[in-house]
Amino acid sequence: MPKSATPIETFLAPLAKLGLKHPEVEAEVIWANGPEWEPQSGTDALLEAEEIPFYAEGLLLEGFQMHYQILADTDAPKHPAHVRLFFWQTDALPLPTPEPGLILLAGATWPK
């Protein structure tokens, strides 16, 4: 009998599917830092498409909360170009809206 998906796996399924369909997409990891959002820096600042759901799952299992945004450039509105992963532990900050030149294709928050 096949194993049924966990709630976290179900939440992350759109990101896993995105990675299979658009392997060139990268994700930016952004952390709540006091009153503002701070992009992660260093060698793991950008995640490759296949890394996105695994990275996020690990943090969700540790109790972090998360919101993701799948973004496209306005000149190619049906082609995902970028993912943003926002993580926090206590109170969420207001999420930034995509800057000019980008449109939001999809997004979701854990826990709902």
Tab-separated table of N, CA and C in Angstrom:
chain	number	residue	atom	x	y	z
A	1	MET	N	0.841	-1.177	0.000
A	1	MET	CA	0.000	0.000	0.000
A	1	MET	C	0.887	1.242	0.000
A	2	PRO	N	0.641	2.186	-0.917
A	2	PRO	CA	1.468	3.388	-0.966
A	2	PRO	C	1.265	4.251	0.285
A	3	LYS	N	2.354	4.847	0.706
A	3	LYS	CA	2.314	5.731	1.868
A	3	LYS	C	1.597	7.018	1.482
A	4	SER	N	0.686	7.468	2.316
A	4	SER	CA	0.005	8.723	2.016
A	4	SER	C	0.902	9.889	2.426
A	5	ALA	N	0.743	10.992	1.728
A	5	ALA	CA	1.580	12.163	1.977
A	5	ALA	C	1.256	12.783	3.328
A	6	THR	N	2.283	13.277	3.988
A	6	THR	CA	2.084	14.003	5.244
A	6	THR	C	1.541	15.391	4.915
A	7	PRO	N	0.995	16.105	5.900
A	7	PRO	CA	0.542	17.470	5.634
A	7	PRO	C	1.663	18.378	5.110
A	8	ILE	N	2.871	18.203	5.629
A	8	ILE	CA	3.997	19.023	5.145
A	8	ILE	C	4.309	18.682	3.691
A	9	GLU	N	4.329	17.395	3.353
A	9	GLU	CA	4.592	16.996	1.963
A	9	GLU	C	3.513	17.540	1.025
A	10	THR	N	2.268	17.534	1.476
A	10	THR	CA	1.179	18.085	0.671
A	10	THR	C	1.369	19.587	0.467
A	11	PHE	N	1.740	20.282	1.529
A	11	PHE	CA	1.994	21.731	1.438
A	11	PHE	C	3.131	22.030	0.454
A	12	LEU	N	4.182	21.217	0.482
A	12	LEU	CA	5.358	21.456	-0.361
A	12	LEU	C	5.234	20.871	-1.763
A	13	ALA	N	4.180	20.127	-2.048
A	13	ALA	CA	4.015	19.480	-3.356
A	13	ALA	C	4.112	20.454	-4.530
A	14	PRO	N	3.521	21.650	-4.457
A	14	PRO	CA	3.679	22.570	-5.591
A	14	PRO	C	5.142	22.943	-5.862
A	15	LEU	N	5.951	23.028	-4.811
A	15	LEU	CA	7.370	23.351	-4.997
A	15	LEU	C	8.122	22.169	-5.603
A	16	ALA	N	7.767	20.959	-5.194
A	16	ALA	CA	8.405	19.765	-5.768
A	16	ALA	C	8.047	19.639	-7.249
A	17	LYS	N	6.781	19.867	-7.581
A	17	LYS	CA	6.347	19.803	-8.985
A	17	LYS	C	7.019	20.891	-9.812
A	18	LEU	N	7.150	22.071	-9.229
A	18	LEU	CA	7.820	23.172	-9.924
A	18	LEU	C	9.254	22.787	-10.266
A	19	GLY	N	9.946	22.162	-9.324
A	19	GLY	CA	11.330	21.746	-9.554
A	19	GLY	C	11.464	20.723	-10.665
A	20	LEU	N	10.484	19.844	-10.806
A	20	LEU	CA	10.522	18.851	-11.879
A	20	LEU	C	10.232	19.476	-13.236
A	21	LYS	N	9.289	20.390	-13.255
A	21	LYS	CA	8.874	21.003	-14.526
A	21	LYS	C	9.808	22.136	-14.968
A	22	HIS	N	10.386	22.833	-14.000
A	22	HIS	CA	11.263	23.982	-14.292
A	22	HIS	C	12.557	23.851	-13.489
A	23	PRO	N	13.449	22.949	-13.881
A	23	PRO	CA	14.659	22.702	-13.082
A	23	PRO	C	15.628	23.882	-13.018
A	24	GLU	N	15.422	24.886	-13.845
A	24	GLU	CA	16.299	26.057	-13.826
A	24	GLU	C	15.929	27.074	-12.744
A	25	VAL	N	14.757	26.922	-12.134
A	25	VAL	CA	14.289	27.860	-11.115
A	25	VAL	C	15.129	27.717	-9.851
A	26	GLU	N	15.456	28.841	-9.242
A	26	GLU	CA	16.184	28.854	-7.976
A	26	GLU	C	15.323	29.535	-6.923
A	27	ALA	N	15.609	29.231	-5.669
A	27	ALA	CA	14.870	29.831	-4.558
A	27	ALA	C	15.807	30.637	-3.687
A	28	GLU	N	15.315	31.777	-3.272
A	28	GLU	CA	16.015	32.632	-2.322
A	28	GLU	C	15.428	32.365	-0.935
A	29	VAL	N	16.287	32.136	0.037
A	29	VAL	CA	15.861	31.908	1.414
A	29	VAL	C	15.935	33.240	2.155
A	30	ILE	N	14.837	33.593	2.820
A	30	ILE	CA	14.734	34.883	3.502
A	30	ILE	C	14.249	34.633	4.926
A	31	TRP	N	14.958	35.198	5.896
A	31	TRP	CA	14.677	34.970	7.314
A	31	TRP	C	14.104	36.215	7.973
A	32	ALA	N	13.169	36.004	8.906
A	32	ALA	CA	12.713	37.093	9.758
A	32	ALA	C	13.854	37.443	10.703
A	33	ASN	N	14.204	38.706	10.737
A	33	ASN	CA	15.285	39.171	11.598
A	33	ASN	C	14.812	40.448	12.274
A	34	GLY	N	14.265	40.303	13.474
A	34	GLY	CA	13.705	41.471	14.151
A	34	GLY	C	12.536	42.016	13.357
A	35	PRO	N	12.582	43.309	13.038
A	35	PRO	CA	11.448	43.927	12.345
A	35	PRO	C	11.508	43.838	10.820
A	36	GLU	N	12.468	43.107	10.282
A	36	GLU	CA	12.582	43.065	8.818
A	36	GLU	C	12.978	41.684	8.316
A	37	TRP	N	12.849	41.510	7.013
A	37	TRP	CA	13.255	40.265	6.344
A	37	TRP	C	14.689	40.412	5.872
A	38	GLU	N	15.476	39.354	6.055
A	38	GLU	CA	16.881	39.394	5.664
A	38	GLU	C	17.211	38.191	4.781
A	39	PRO	N	17.644	38.433	3.539
A	39	PRO	CA	18.025	37.311	2.672
A	39	PRO	C	19.221	36.564	3.249
A	40	GLN	N	19.189	35.261	3.113
A	40	GLN	CA	20.319	34.424	3.543
A	40	GLN	C	21.510	34.721	2.643
A	41	SER	N	22.683	34.707	3.227
A	41	SER	CA	23.881	34.956	2.430
A	41	SER	C	24.786	33.735	2.493
A	42	GLY	N	25.823	33.759	1.706
A	42	GLY	CA	26.772	32.653	1.699
A	42	GLY	C	26.535	31.710	0.544
A	43	THR	N	27.182	30.558	0.619
A	43	THR	CA	27.132	29.603	-0.483
A	43	THR	C	25.764	28.973	-0.672
A	44	ASP	N	24.942	28.958	0.379
A	44	ASP	CA	23.607	28.380	0.244
A	44	ASP	C	22.517	29.451	0.189
A	45	ALA	N	22.861	30.637	-0.301
A	45	ALA	CA	21.890	31.721	-0.400
A	45	ALA	C	20.796	31.398	-1.415
A	46	LEU	N	21.143	30.708	-2.487
A	46	LEU	CA	20.161	30.289	-3.491
A	46	LEU	C	20.112	28.769	-3.536
A	47	LEU	N	18.902	28.249	-3.553
A	47	LEU	CA	18.713	26.803	-3.637
A	47	LEU	C	18.356	26.420	-5.063
A	48	GLU	N	18.905	25.320	-5.535
A	48	GLU	CA	18.524	24.801	-6.841
A	48	GLU	C	17.138	24.178	-6.734
A	49	ALA	N	16.457	24.054	-7.859
A	49	ALA	CA	15.064	23.612	-7.879
A	49	ALA	C	14.827	22.325	-7.101
A	50	GLU	N	15.690	21.329	-7.290
A	50	GLU	CA	15.453	20.045	-6.623
A	50	GLU	C	15.716	20.113	-5.121
A	51	GLU	N	16.453	21.128	-4.650
A	51	GLU	CA	16.747	21.279	-3.227
A	51	GLU	C	15.615	21.947	-2.449
A	52	ILE	N	14.778	22.695	-3.135
A	52	ILE	CA	13.780	23.548	-2.477
A	52	ILE	C	12.886	22.773	-1.510
A	53	PRO	N	12.176	21.726	-1.959
A	53	PRO	CA	11.260	21.071	-1.011
A	53	PRO	C	11.976	20.374	0.147
A	54	PHE	N	13.154	19.843	-0.081
A	54	PHE	CA	13.895	19.148	0.985
A	54	PHE	C	14.381	20.131	2.043
A	55	TYR	N	14.893	21.255	1.593
A	55	TYR	CA	15.362	22.289	2.518
A	55	TYR	C	14.195	22.777	3.381
A	56	ALA	N	13.085	23.103	2.714
A	56	ALA	CA	11.916	23.613	3.425
A	56	ALA	C	11.350	22.565	4.391
A	57	GLU	N	11.274	21.321	3.957
A	57	GLU	CA	10.719	20.270	4.811
A	57	GLU	C	11.517	20.136	6.107
A	58	GLY	N	12.830	20.176	6.006
A	58	GLY	CA	13.661	20.068	7.199
A	58	GLY	C	13.363	21.158	8.212
A	59	LEU	N	13.201	22.380	7.733
A	59	LEU	CA	12.920	23.486	8.654
A	59	LEU	C	11.503	23.416	9.213
A	60	LEU	N	10.544	22.994	8.398
A	60	LEU	CA	9.175	22.854	8.899
A	60	LEU	C	9.099	21.766	9.970
A	61	LEU	N	9.836	20.691	9.780
A	61	LEU	CA	9.865	19.624	10.784
A	61	LEU	C	10.503	20.090	12.097
A	62	GLU	N	11.373	21.087	12.013
A	62	GLU	CA	12.003	21.654	13.210
A	62	GLU	C	11.112	22.691	13.890
A	63	GLY	N	9.946	22.988	13.303
A	63	GLY	CA	9.013	23.913	13.929
A	63	GLY	C	8.994	25.314	13.354
A	64	PHE	N	9.760	25.565	12.312
A	64	PHE	CA	9.715	26.880	11.674
A	64	PHE	C	8.397	27.049	10.930
A	65	GLN	N	8.005	28.280	10.758
A	65	GLN	CA	6.862	28.621	9.931
A	65	GLN	C	7.402	29.145	8.605
A	66	MET	N	6.585	29.085	7.576
A	66	MET	CA	7.101	29.406	6.244
A	66	MET	C	6.005	29.967	5.342
A	67	HIS	N	6.409	30.827	4.459
A	67	HIS	CA	5.571	31.273	3.346
A	67	HIS	C	6.431	31.184	2.096
A	68	TYR	N	5.841	30.700	1.004
A	68	TYR	CA	6.586	30.720	-0.257
A	68	TYR	C	5.850	31.551	-1.287
A	69	GLN	N	6.633	32.129	-2.170
A	69	GLN	CA	6.124	32.873	-3.321
A	69	GLN	C	6.792	32.324	-4.571
A	70	ILE	N	5.987	31.955	-5.549
A	70	ILE	CA	6.487	31.570	-6.870
A	70	ILE	C	6.245	32.776	-7.765
A	71	LEU	N	7.314	33.298	-8.340
A	71	LEU	CA	7.263	34.548	-9.091
A	71	LEU	C	7.634	34.349	-10.555
A	72	ALA	N	7.089	35.217	-11.395
A	72	ALA	CA	7.435	35.233	-12.817
A	72	ALA	C	7.763	36.662	-13.210
A	73	ASP	N	8.565	36.799	-14.254
A	73	ASP	CA	8.832	38.120	-14.813
A	73	ASP	C	7.595	38.579	-15.577
A	74	THR	N	7.326	39.875	-15.564
A	74	THR	CA	6.135	40.375	-16.254
A	74	THR	C	6.194	40.147	-17.761
A	75	ASP	N	7.396	40.033	-18.330
A	75	ASP	CA	7.496	39.782	-19.771
A	75	ASP	C	7.320	38.305	-20.128
A	76	ALA	N	7.249	37.426	-19.133
A	76	ALA	CA	6.978	35.992	-19.343
A	76	ALA	C	6.087	35.515	-18.192
A	77	PRO	N	4.850	36.008	-18.129
A	77	PRO	CA	4.011	35.807	-16.943
A	77	PRO	C	3.577	34.373	-16.662
A	78	LYS	N	3.766	33.462	-17.583
A	78	LYS	CA	3.365	32.074	-17.340
A	78	LYS	C	4.554	31.172	-17.048
A	79	HIS	N	5.754	31.744	-17.021
A	79	HIS	CA	6.966	30.957	-16.815
A	79	HIS	C	7.583	31.312	-15.460
A	80	PRO	N	7.519	30.401	-14.478
A	80	PRO	CA	8.124	30.691	-13.171
A	80	PRO	C	9.604	31.007	-13.314
A	81	ALA	N	10.017	32.080	-12.669
A	81	ALA	CA	11.406	32.516	-12.789
A	81	ALA	C	12.162	32.447	-11.466
A	82	HIS	N	11.428	32.461	-10.351
A	82	HIS	CA	12.097	32.609	-9.063
A	82	HIS	C	11.141	32.178	-7.953
A	83	VAL	N	11.705	31.661	-6.869
A	83	VAL	CA	10.930	31.308	-5.683
A	83	VAL	C	11.553	32.021	-4.490
A	84	ARG	N	10.707	32.502	-3.619
A	84	ARG	CA	11.166	33.077	-2.352
A	84	ARG	C	10.589	32.254	-1.216
A	85	LEU	N	11.465	31.841	-0.304
A	85	LEU	CA	11.061	31.086	0.885
A	85	LEU	C	11.292	31.961	2.107
A	86	PHE	N	10.228	32.316	2.795
A	86	PHE	CA	10.299	33.144	3.996
A	86	PHE	C	10.131	32.237	5.216
A	87	PHE	N	11.054	32.327	6.178
A	87	PHE	CA	11.007	31.503	7.386
A	87	PHE	C	11.023	32.382	8.634
A	88	TRP	N	10.263	31.946	9.656
A	88	TRP	CA	10.241	32.632	10.941
A	88	TRP	C	9.867	31.632	12.024
A	89	GLN	N	10.107	32.027	13.289
A	89	GLN	CA	9.797	31.129	14.409
A	89	GLN	C	8.697	31.656	15.310
A	90	THR	N	8.568	32.937	15.462
A	90	THR	CA	7.545	33.465	16.365
A	90	THR	C	6.483	34.180	15.536
A	91	ASP	N	6.355	35.464	15.685
A	91	ASP	CA	5.348	36.210	14.928
A	91	ASP	C	5.860	36.524	13.532
A	92	ALA	N	4.992	36.333	12.573
A	92	ALA	CA	5.357	36.631	11.181
A	92	ALA	C	5.367	38.133	10.948
A	93	LEU	N	6.271	38.557	10.127
A	93	LEU	CA	6.312	39.944	9.675
A	93	LEU	C	5.384	40.076	8.479
A	94	PRO	N	4.946	41.291	8.153
A	94	PRO	CA	4.188	41.449	6.911
A	94	PRO	C	5.054	40.987	5.733
A	95	LEU	N	4.463	40.202	4.871
A	95	LEU	CA	5.212	39.690	3.717
A	95	LEU	C	5.340	40.761	2.650
A	96	PRO	N	6.523	40.881	2.060
A	96	PRO	CA	6.690	41.871	1.005
A	96	PRO	C	5.944	41.465	-0.259
A	97	THR	N	5.494	42.454	-0.987
A	97	THR	CA	4.874	42.189	-2.281
A	97	THR	C	5.971	42.174	-3.334
A	98	PRO	N	5.756	41.446	-4.412
A	98	PRO	CA	6.771	41.422	-5.475
A	98	PRO	C	7.043	42.827	-6.010
A	99	GLU	N	8.306	43.100	-6.267
A	99	GLU	CA	8.676	44.402	-6.785
A	99	GLU	C	8.246	44.523	-8.250
A	100	PRO	N	8.234	45.743	-8.778
A	100	PRO	CA	7.869	45.927	-10.196
A	100	PRO	C	8.735	45.035	-11.086
A	101	GLY	N	8.099	44.455	-12.078
A	101	GLY	CA	8.803	43.556	-12.980
A	101	GLY	C	8.556	42.091	-12.654
A	102	LEU	N	7.977	41.822	-11.472
A	102	LEU	CA	7.657	40.457	-11.064
A	102	LEU	C	6.170	40.343	-10.741
A	103	ILE	N	5.600	39.177	-11.040
A	103	ILE	CA	4.217	38.909	-10.655
A	103	ILE	C	4.171	37.630	-9.829
A	104	LEU	N	3.233	37.591	-8.911
A	104	LEU	CA	3.060	36.436	-8.047
A	104	LEU	C	2.204	35.395	-8.753
A	105	LEU	N	2.767	34.209	-8.978
A	105	LEU	CA	2.014	33.113	-9.598
A	105	LEU	C	1.292	32.281	-8.551
A	106	ALA	N	1.954	32.036	-7.418
A	106	ALA	CA	1.370	31.214	-6.358
A	106	ALA	C	2.102	31.505	-5.060
A	107	GLY	N	1.429	31.203	-3.980
A	107	GLY	CA	2.030	31.352	-2.673
A	107	GLY	C	1.190	30.632	-1.637
A	108	ALA	N	1.811	30.263	-0.539
A	108	ALA	CA	1.097	29.593	0.547
A	108	ALA	C	1.903	29.738	1.830
A	109	THR	N	1.200	29.586	2.953
A	109	THR	CA	1.819	29.752	4.259
A	109	THR	C	1.606	28.495	5.102
A	110	TRP	N	2.674	28.110	5.842
A	110	TRP	CA	2.616	26.994	6.796
A	110	TRP	C	2.939	27.522	8.172
A	111	PRO	N	2.187	27.233	9.199
A	111	PRO	CA	0.914	26.551	9.123
A	111	PRO	C	-0.160	27.486	8.608
A	112	LYS	N	-1.211	26.893	8.101
A	112	LYS	CA	-2.288	27.688	7.493
A	112	LYS	C	-3.039	28.464	8.526
